[in-house]
Structure formats: C-alpha cells, structure tokens
Amino acid sequence: MISNPLYRDTVTVIRMVRGEDDRGNETWTPTPVDVSGCNVQPMSSTEVIEGKAQTITRWRLAGPADLGLTAHDRVQFEGRTFEVDGDPGVHRSFGGVLDHTEAILMEVKG
C-alpha cells in the first residue's frame, strides 16, 4: 500500500473475544490491539438536556482493510473510548490502492 500522510493515527481496538467459562456460559474478554495506519476525524456532536445532560459524539475511523473491526469492539483514541456504531465496512478499490475499513465511532456521556 502507498504511504499516506493522512493515515498517521494509532488506535487501540479492544476486541471482545468470545469464550466459555467452566460451566459452559458465554463470556466476552476484552483484548486490546494497537493498530497504526488509521485516520480518526470528528463528525458530529449532539447535546440532550431532557431529564439529564447527555452528549453523543460521533467520529469517523478509516483504517487498514484487514482491520477486522466488528460492531462488538471498542476503540480507544487520545484517551477516549468509543463504541463502534453499527457494522464497519470494508471499501475495496481497483488495484487495492485505496482499500480501507471505515466505521462510525460513538461516545455517549451523561
């Protein structure tokens, strides 16, 4: 892949690895993985003041095509932890030069 100065961010993907305990119950273990070659940009922020103050902030993550991000994972960037909002998409291009994974990240406070 061509080196791109826009993909200079490193994020920590917290993969939720599915397992089973000794009684056969489903378990989820958070497993952090650092991923370089990403780009994280703010998108929007909404404030709700009905009943209690709450903010919902969305960011756009673009990363390697083989990122393997799922809707169950979390992403940490610059000291903040985000949920993956919906299913990430892998975008493919002719010749593979612009291949990447794209996801919407969401942070809810309050």
mmCIF file of N, CA and C in Angstrom:
data_model
loop_
_atom_site.group_PDB
_atom_site.id
_atom_site.type_symbol
_atom_site.label_atom_id
_atom_site.label_comp_id
_atom_site.label_asym_id
_atom_site.label_seq_id
_atom_site.Cartn_x
_atom_site.Cartn_y
_atom_site.Cartn_z
ATOM 1 N N MET A 1 0.842 -1.183 0.000
ATOM 2 C CA MET A 1 0.000 0.000 0.000
ATOM 3 C C MET A 1 0.884 1.242 0.000
ATOM 4 N N ILE A 2 0.443 2.274 -0.656
ATOM 5 C CA ILE A 2 1.163 3.534 -0.725
ATOM 6 C C ILE A 2 1.091 4.239 0.624
ATOM 7 N N SER A 3 2.224 4.784 1.070
ATOM 8 C CA SER A 3 2.236 5.525 2.330
ATOM 9 C C SER A 3 1.405 6.787 2.180
ATOM 10 N N ASN A 4 0.504 7.023 3.117
ATOM 11 C CA ASN A 4 -0.405 8.166 3.048
ATOM 12 C C ASN A 4 -0.286 8.962 4.342
ATOM 13 N N PRO A 5 0.086 10.252 4.267
ATOM 14 C CA PRO A 5 0.237 11.049 5.491
ATOM 15 C C PRO A 5 -1.076 11.262 6.246
ATOM 16 N N LEU A 6 -2.219 10.999 5.623
ATOM 17 C CA LEU A 6 -3.499 11.127 6.320
ATOM 18 C C LEU A 6 -3.731 9.977 7.296
ATOM 19 N N TYR A 7 -3.074 8.854 7.069
ATOM 20 C CA TYR A 7 -3.246 7.682 7.923
ATOM 21 C C TYR A 7 -2.108 7.584 8.932
ATOM 22 N N ARG A 8 -2.030 8.573 9.817
ATOM 23 C CA ARG A 8 -0.924 8.636 10.769
ATOM 24 C C ARG A 8 -1.348 8.380 12.213
ATOM 25 N N ASP A 9 -2.632 8.111 12.447
ATOM 26 C CA ASP A 9 -3.120 7.870 13.805
ATOM 27 C C ASP A 9 -2.964 6.394 14.178
ATOM 28 N N THR A 10 -2.712 6.169 15.470
ATOM 29 C CA THR A 10 -2.717 4.815 16.029
ATOM 30 C C THR A 10 -3.864 4.729 17.019
ATOM 31 N N VAL A 11 -4.674 3.706 16.882
ATOM 32 C CA VAL A 11 -5.800 3.484 17.793
ATOM 33 C C VAL A 11 -5.586 2.152 18.504
ATOM 34 N N THR A 12 -6.274 1.977 19.615
ATOM 35 C CA THR A 12 -6.296 0.682 20.288
ATOM 36 C C THR A 12 -7.686 0.099 20.101
ATOM 37 N N VAL A 13 -7.742 -1.017 19.405
ATOM 38 C CA VAL A 13 -9.002 -1.725 19.220
ATOM 39 C C VAL A 13 -9.128 -2.708 20.372
ATOM 40 N N ILE A 14 -10.228 -2.622 21.093
ATOM 41 C CA ILE A 14 -10.484 -3.556 22.186
ATOM 42 C C ILE A 14 -11.441 -4.610 21.644
ATOM 43 N N ARG A 15 -10.856 -5.719 21.233
ATOM 44 C CA ARG A 15 -11.634 -6.807 20.654
ATOM 45 C C ARG A 15 -12.331 -7.576 21.769
ATOM 46 N N MET A 16 -13.592 -7.825 21.581
ATOM 47 C CA MET A 16 -14.361 -8.607 22.539
ATOM 48 C C MET A 16 -14.320 -10.062 22.070
ATOM 49 N N VAL A 17 -13.425 -10.839 22.677
ATOM 50 C CA VAL A 17 -13.206 -12.225 22.274
ATOM 51 C C VAL A 17 -14.188 -13.129 23.017
ATOM 52 N N ARG A 18 -14.950 -13.856 22.242
ATOM 53 C CA ARG A 18 -15.972 -14.740 22.809
ATOM 54 C C ARG A 18 -15.339 -16.014 23.324
ATOM 55 N N GLY A 19 -15.799 -16.440 24.486
ATOM 56 C CA GLY A 19 -15.295 -17.671 25.085
ATOM 57 C C GLY A 19 -16.373 -18.346 25.899
ATOM 58 N N GLU A 20 -15.939 -19.271 26.722
ATOM 59 C CA GLU A 20 -16.876 -20.039 27.533
ATOM 60 C C GLU A 20 -16.230 -20.307 28.882
ATOM 61 N N ASP A 21 -17.014 -20.140 29.958
ATOM 62 C CA ASP A 21 -16.466 -20.439 31.281
ATOM 63 C C ASP A 21 -16.597 -21.936 31.569
ATOM 64 N N ASP A 22 -16.162 -22.345 32.774
ATOM 65 C CA ASP A 22 -16.145 -23.771 33.111
ATOM 66 C C ASP A 22 -17.531 -24.405 33.218
ATOM 67 N N ARG A 23 -18.564 -23.568 33.223
ATOM 68 C CA ARG A 23 -19.937 -24.096 33.273
ATOM 69 C C ARG A 23 -20.638 -24.024 31.918
ATOM 70 N N GLY A 24 -19.905 -23.615 30.895
ATOM 71 C CA GLY A 24 -20.473 -23.543 29.561
ATOM 72 C C GLY A 24 -21.184 -22.236 29.256
ATOM 73 N N ASN A 25 -21.061 -21.241 30.151
ATOM 74 C CA ASN A 25 -21.679 -19.935 29.912
ATOM 75 C C ASN A 25 -20.801 -19.099 28.982
ATOM 76 N N GLU A 26 -21.449 -18.350 28.120
ATOM 77 C CA GLU A 26 -20.737 -17.469 27.197
ATOM 78 C C GLU A 26 -20.039 -16.345 27.965
ATOM 79 N N THR A 27 -18.792 -16.073 27.611
ATOM 80 C CA THR A 27 -18.038 -14.973 28.211
ATOM 81 C C THR A 27 -17.452 -14.109 27.102
ATOM 82 N N TRP A 28 -17.181 -12.858 27.431
ATOM 83 C CA TRP A 28 -16.539 -11.932 26.498
ATOM 84 C C TRP A 28 -15.339 -11.320 27.199
ATOM 85 N N THR A 29 -14.167 -11.485 26.626
ATOM 86 C CA THR A 29 -12.938 -10.976 27.223
ATOM 87 C C THR A 29 -12.394 -9.840 26.373
ATOM 88 N N PRO A 30 -12.222 -8.637 26.965
ATOM 89 C CA PRO A 30 -11.643 -7.524 26.206
ATOM 90 C C PRO A 30 -10.147 -7.753 25.969
ATOM 91 N N THR A 31 -9.737 -7.687 24.696
ATOM 92 C CA THR A 31 -8.343 -7.906 24.321
ATOM 93 C C THR A 31 -7.864 -6.719 23.488
ATOM 94 N N PRO A 32 -6.995 -5.841 24.060
ATOM 95 C CA PRO A 32 -6.544 -4.654 23.327
ATOM 96 C C PRO A 32 -5.488 -4.984 22.268
ATOM 97 N N VAL A 33 -5.629 -4.342 21.100
ATOM 98 C CA VAL A 33 -4.688 -4.496 19.999
ATOM 99 C C VAL A 33 -4.416 -3.104 19.427
ATOM 100 N N ASP A 34 -3.148 -2.669 19.400
ATOM 101 C CA ASP A 34 -2.792 -1.378 18.802
ATOM 102 C C ASP A 34 -2.763 -1.512 17.284
ATOM 103 N N VAL A 35 -3.375 -0.534 16.601
ATOM 104 C CA VAL A 35 -3.440 -0.543 15.141
ATOM 105 C C VAL A 35 -2.959 0.815 14.624
ATOM 106 N N SER A 36 -1.887 0.798 13.842
ATOM 107 C CA SER A 36 -1.393 2.036 13.238
ATOM 108 C C SER A 36 -1.957 2.160 11.827
ATOM 109 N N GLY A 37 -1.690 3.269 11.177
ATOM 110 C CA GLY A 37 -2.172 3.482 9.819
ATOM 111 C C GLY A 37 -3.647 3.821 9.756
ATOM 112 N N CYS A 38 -4.129 4.549 10.770
ATOM 113 C CA CYS A 38 -5.543 4.935 10.826
ATOM 114 C C CYS A 38 -5.696 6.447 10.699
ATOM 115 N N ASN A 39 -6.915 6.865 10.446
ATOM 116 C CA ASN A 39 -7.277 8.279 10.427
ATOM 117 C C ASN A 39 -8.583 8.420 11.198
ATOM 118 N N VAL A 40 -8.582 9.279 12.223
ATOM 119 C CA VAL A 40 -9.760 9.484 13.057
ATOM 120 C C VAL A 40 -10.138 10.959 12.992
ATOM 121 N N GLN A 41 -11.386 11.232 12.621
ATOM 122 C CA GLN A 41 -11.859 12.611 12.452
ATOM 123 C C GLN A 41 -13.207 12.800 13.145
ATOM 124 N N PRO A 42 -13.417 13.951 13.815
ATOM 125 C CA PRO A 42 -14.730 14.219 14.416
ATOM 126 C C PRO A 42 -15.784 14.435 13.336
ATOM 127 N N MET A 43 -17.017 14.005 13.631
ATOM 128 C CA MET A 43 -18.120 14.173 12.692
ATOM 129 C C MET A 43 -19.204 15.093 13.244
ATOM 130 N N SER A 44 -19.772 14.714 14.406
ATOM 131 C CA SER A 44 -20.892 15.483 14.937
ATOM 132 C C SER A 44 -21.000 15.281 16.436
ATOM 133 N N SER A 45 -21.706 16.188 17.072
ATOM 134 C CA SER A 45 -21.959 16.077 18.499
ATOM 135 C C SER A 45 -23.348 16.620 18.779
ATOM 136 N N THR A 46 -24.087 15.906 19.627
ATOM 137 C CA THR A 46 -25.441 16.293 19.976
ATOM 138 C C THR A 46 -25.557 16.377 21.486
ATOM 139 N N GLU A 47 -26.259 17.384 21.973
ATOM 140 C CA GLU A 47 -26.486 17.528 23.405
ATOM 141 C C GLU A 47 -27.970 17.390 23.682
ATOM 142 N N VAL A 48 -28.297 16.535 24.646
ATOM 143 C CA VAL A 48 -29.678 16.323 25.065
ATOM 144 C C VAL A 48 -29.786 16.786 26.512
ATOM 145 N N ILE A 49 -30.776 17.635 26.813
ATOM 146 C CA ILE A 49 -30.891 18.181 28.162
ATOM 147 C C ILE A 49 -32.223 17.810 28.813
ATOM 148 N N GLU A 50 -32.956 16.858 28.268
ATOM 149 C CA GLU A 50 -34.231 16.444 28.842
ATOM 150 C C GLU A 50 -33.986 15.443 29.963
ATOM 151 N N GLY A 51 -34.286 15.816 31.190
ATOM 152 C CA GLY A 51 -34.096 14.926 32.323
ATOM 153 C C GLY A 51 -32.688 14.962 32.879
ATOM 154 N N LYS A 52 -31.691 14.788 32.019
ATOM 155 C CA LYS A 52 -30.289 14.878 32.428
ATOM 156 C C LYS A 52 -29.456 15.315 31.234
ATOM 157 N N ALA A 53 -28.327 15.905 31.522
ATOM 158 C CA ALA A 53 -27.445 16.364 30.447
ATOM 159 C C ALA A 53 -26.705 15.174 29.851
ATOM 160 N N GLN A 54 -26.762 15.042 28.540
ATOM 161 C CA GLN A 54 -26.102 13.949 27.849
ATOM 162 C C GLN A 54 -25.544 14.452 26.524
ATOM 163 N N THR A 55 -24.353 14.011 26.178
ATOM 164 C CA THR A 55 -23.796 14.322 24.860
ATOM 165 C C THR A 55 -23.509 13.026 24.120
ATOM 166 N N ILE A 56 -23.765 13.053 22.825
ATOM 167 C CA ILE A 56 -23.457 11.931 21.945
ATOM 168 C C ILE A 56 -22.550 12.476 20.858
ATOM 169 N N THR A 57 -21.340 11.944 20.787
ATOM 170 C CA THR A 57 -20.355 12.423 19.828
ATOM 171 C C THR A 57 -19.987 11.284 18.892
ATOM 172 N N ARG A 58 -19.930 11.586 17.598
ATOM 173 C CA ARG A 58 -19.567 10.581 16.594
ATOM 174 C C ARG A 58 -18.282 11.008 15.885
ATOM 175 N N TRP A 59 -17.427 10.014 15.647
ATOM 176 C CA TRP A 59 -16.178 10.203 14.920
ATOM 177 C C TRP A 59 -16.129 9.191 13.786
ATOM 178 N N ARG A 60 -15.374 9.482 12.763
ATOM 179 C CA ARG A 60 -15.186 8.581 11.627
ATOM 180 C C ARG A 60 -13.789 7.970 11.734
ATOM 181 N N LEU A 61 -13.725 6.661 11.650
ATOM 182 C CA LEU A 61 -12.451 5.936 11.656
ATOM 183 C C LEU A 61 -12.232 5.319 10.292
ATOM 184 N N ALA A 62 -11.075 5.584 9.700
ATOM 185 C CA ALA A 62 -10.639 4.899 8.488
ATOM 186 C C ALA A 62 -9.340 4.194 8.843
ATOM 187 N N GLY A 63 -9.258 2.919 8.504
ATOM 188 C CA GLY A 63 -8.065 2.146 8.853
ATOM 189 C C GLY A 63 -7.774 1.088 7.813
ATOM 190 N N PRO A 64 -6.813 0.232 8.110
ATOM 191 C CA PRO A 64 -6.421 -0.811 7.155
ATOM 192 C C PRO A 64 -7.598 -1.701 6.761
ATOM 193 N N ALA A 65 -7.568 -2.179 5.529
ATOM 194 C CA ALA A 65 -8.648 -3.036 5.032
ATOM 195 C C ALA A 65 -8.761 -4.326 5.833
ATOM 196 N N ASP A 66 -7.649 -4.796 6.394
ATOM 197 C CA ASP A 66 -7.663 -6.040 7.158
ATOM 198 C C ASP A 66 -7.842 -5.804 8.664
ATOM 199 N N LEU A 67 -8.400 -4.659 9.032
ATOM 200 C CA LEU A 67 -8.585 -4.291 10.439
ATOM 201 C C LEU A 67 -9.427 -5.317 11.203
ATOM 202 N N GLY A 68 -10.440 -5.879 10.572
ATOM 203 C CA GLY A 68 -11.270 -6.897 11.213
ATOM 204 C C GLY A 68 -12.165 -6.353 12.311
ATOM 205 N N LEU A 69 -12.477 -5.075 12.281
ATOM 206 C CA LEU A 69 -13.304 -4.431 13.298
ATOM 207 C C LEU A 69 -14.742 -4.939 13.213
ATOM 208 N N THR A 70 -15.372 -5.146 14.382
ATOM 209 C CA THR A 70 -16.770 -5.580 14.413
ATOM 210 C C THR A 70 -17.590 -4.604 15.254
ATOM 211 N N ALA A 71 -18.903 -4.736 15.184
ATOM 212 C CA ALA A 71 -19.806 -3.880 15.952
ATOM 213 C C ALA A 71 -19.688 -4.134 17.454
ATOM 214 N N HIS A 72 -19.076 -5.250 17.860
ATOM 215 C CA HIS A 72 -18.928 -5.586 19.285
ATOM 216 C C HIS A 72 -17.666 -4.994 19.903
ATOM 217 N N ASP A 73 -16.749 -4.508 19.067
ATOM 218 C CA ASP A 73 -15.477 -3.986 19.551
ATOM 219 C C ASP A 73 -15.615 -2.566 20.080
ATOM 220 N N ARG A 74 -14.593 -2.120 20.773
ATOM 221 C CA ARG A 74 -14.472 -0.737 21.231
ATOM 222 C C ARG A 74 -13.175 -0.194 20.642
ATOM 223 N N VAL A 75 -13.068 1.132 20.556
ATOM 224 C CA VAL A 75 -11.858 1.768 20.037
ATOM 225 C C VAL A 75 -11.431 2.866 20.999
ATOM 226 N N GLN A 76 -10.153 2.875 21.365
ATOM 227 C CA GLN A 76 -9.600 3.943 22.188
ATOM 228 C C GLN A 76 -8.715 4.817 21.322
ATOM 229 N N PHE A 77 -8.891 6.136 21.501
ATOM 230 C CA PHE A 77 -8.093 7.110 20.744
ATOM 231 C C PHE A 77 -7.967 8.372 21.577
ATOM 232 N N GLU A 78 -6.735 8.814 21.775
ATOM 233 C CA GLU A 78 -6.441 10.037 22.536
ATOM 234 C C GLU A 78 -7.151 10.059 23.891
ATOM 235 N N GLY A 79 -7.105 8.944 24.611
ATOM 236 C CA GLY A 79 -7.664 8.871 25.957
ATOM 237 C C GLY A 79 -9.169 8.705 26.036
ATOM 238 N N ARG A 80 -9.834 8.552 24.907
ATOM 239 C CA ARG A 80 -11.281 8.383 24.885
ATOM 240 C C ARG A 80 -11.608 6.976 24.404
ATOM 241 N N THR A 81 -12.716 6.431 24.909
ATOM 242 C CA THR A 81 -13.164 5.110 24.485
ATOM 243 C C THR A 81 -14.477 5.247 23.733
ATOM 244 N N PHE A 82 -14.522 4.673 22.549
ATOM 245 C CA PHE A 82 -15.678 4.777 21.663
ATOM 246 C C PHE A 82 -16.291 3.405 21.415
ATOM 247 N N GLU A 83 -17.606 3.379 21.238
ATOM 248 C CA GLU A 83 -18.296 2.193 20.751
ATOM 249 C C GLU A 83 -18.297 2.262 19.231
ATOM 250 N N VAL A 84 -18.316 1.116 18.581
ATOM 251 C CA VAL A 84 -18.482 1.072 17.132
ATOM 252 C C VAL A 84 -19.981 1.141 16.882
ATOM 253 N N ASP A 85 -20.414 2.153 16.117
ATOM 254 C CA ASP A 85 -21.833 2.395 15.865
ATOM 255 C C ASP A 85 -22.245 1.679 14.575
ATOM 256 N N GLY A 86 -22.809 0.484 14.720
ATOM 257 C CA GLY A 86 -23.210 -0.299 13.553
ATOM 258 C C GLY A 86 -22.060 -1.140 13.029
ATOM 259 N N ASP A 87 -22.273 -1.753 11.879
ATOM 260 C CA ASP A 87 -21.250 -2.608 11.283
ATOM 261 C C ASP A 87 -20.255 -1.798 10.469
ATOM 262 N N PRO A 88 -18.955 -1.990 10.691
ATOM 263 C CA PRO A 88 -17.945 -1.337 9.857
ATOM 264 C C PRO A 88 -18.010 -1.887 8.434
ATOM 265 N N GLY A 89 -17.520 -1.110 7.486
ATOM 266 C CA GLY A 89 -17.497 -1.545 6.097
ATOM 267 C C GLY A 89 -16.089 -1.571 5.554
ATOM 268 N N VAL A 90 -15.808 -2.555 4.710
ATOM 269 C CA VAL A 90 -14.521 -2.626 4.021
ATOM 270 C C VAL A 90 -14.739 -2.125 2.604
ATOM 271 N N HIS A 91 -14.009 -1.088 2.245
ATOM 272 C CA HIS A 91 -14.109 -0.488 0.917
ATOM 273 C C HIS A 91 -12.947 -0.982 0.065
ATOM 274 N N ARG A 92 -13.266 -1.520 -1.075
ATOM 275 C CA ARG A 92 -12.239 -2.042 -1.975
ATOM 276 C C ARG A 92 -12.156 -1.156 -3.211
ATOM 277 N N SER A 93 -10.961 -1.030 -3.734
ATOM 278 C CA SER A 93 -10.751 -0.195 -4.911
ATOM 279 C C SER A 93 -10.037 -0.996 -6.001
ATOM 280 N N PHE A 94 -10.109 -0.487 -7.203
ATOM 281 C CA PHE A 94 -9.431 -1.137 -8.315
ATOM 282 C C PHE A 94 -7.930 -1.122 -8.044
ATOM 283 N N GLY A 95 -7.329 -2.269 -8.036
ATOM 284 C CA GLY A 95 -5.892 -2.366 -7.807
ATOM 285 C C GLY A 95 -5.497 -2.356 -6.342
ATOM 286 N N GLY A 96 -6.437 -2.108 -5.427
ATOM 287 C CA GLY A 96 -6.160 -2.167 -3.998
ATOM 288 C C GLY A 96 -5.512 -0.949 -3.373
ATOM 289 N N VAL A 97 -5.251 0.086 -4.156
ATOM 290 C CA VAL A 97 -4.535 1.254 -3.636
ATOM 291 C C VAL A 97 -5.326 1.985 -2.555
ATOM 292 N N LEU A 98 -6.640 2.044 -2.690
ATOM 293 C CA LEU A 98 -7.474 2.786 -1.743
ATOM 294 C C LEU A 98 -8.283 1.885 -0.812
ATOM 295 N N ASP A 99 -7.941 0.608 -0.727
ATOM 296 C CA ASP A 99 -8.667 -0.300 0.165
ATOM 297 C C ASP A 99 -8.578 0.186 1.611
ATOM 298 N N HIS A 100 -9.702 0.143 2.321
ATOM 299 C CA HIS A 100 -9.695 0.552 3.727
ATOM 300 C C HIS A 100 -10.974 0.093 4.422
ATOM 301 N N THR A 101 -10.910 0.093 5.758
ATOM 302 C CA THR A 101 -12.080 -0.158 6.596
ATOM 303 C C THR A 101 -12.581 1.179 7.089
ATOM 304 N N GLU A 102 -13.885 1.353 7.097
ATOM 305 C CA GLU A 102 -14.476 2.584 7.595
ATOM 306 C C GLU A 102 -15.528 2.241 8.647
ATOM 307 N N ALA A 103 -15.532 3.022 9.751
ATOM 308 C CA ALA A 103 -16.501 2.794 10.816
ATOM 309 C C ALA A 103 -16.870 4.120 11.462
ATOM 310 N N ILE A 104 -18.071 4.157 11.989
ATOM 311 C CA ILE A 104 -18.515 5.300 12.776
ATOM 312 C C ILE A 104 -18.313 4.938 14.244
ATOM 313 N N LEU A 105 -17.654 5.811 14.977
ATOM 314 C CA LEU A 105 -17.408 5.606 16.400
ATOM 315 C C LEU A 105 -18.330 6.526 17.174
ATOM 316 N N MET A 106 -18.808 6.068 18.332
ATOM 317 C CA MET A 106 -19.747 6.859 19.123
ATOM 318 C C MET A 106 -19.310 6.867 20.592
ATOM 319 N N GLU A 107 -19.396 8.056 21.178
ATOM 320 C CA GLU A 107 -19.113 8.232 22.597
ATOM 321 C C GLU A 107 -20.328 8.889 23.244
ATOM 322 N N VAL A 108 -20.870 8.242 24.268
ATOM 323 C CA VAL A 108 -22.031 8.777 24.970
ATOM 324 C C VAL A 108 -21.587 9.156 26.390
ATOM 325 N N LYS A 109 -21.835 10.386 26.766
ATOM 326 C CA LYS A 109 -21.506 10.866 28.118
ATOM 327 C C LYS A 109 -22.769 11.377 28.790
ATOM 328 N N GLY A 110 -22.939 11.016 30.072
ATOM 329 C CA GLY A 110 -24.064 11.515 30.841
ATOM 330 C C GLY A 110 -25.236 10.585 30.920
#
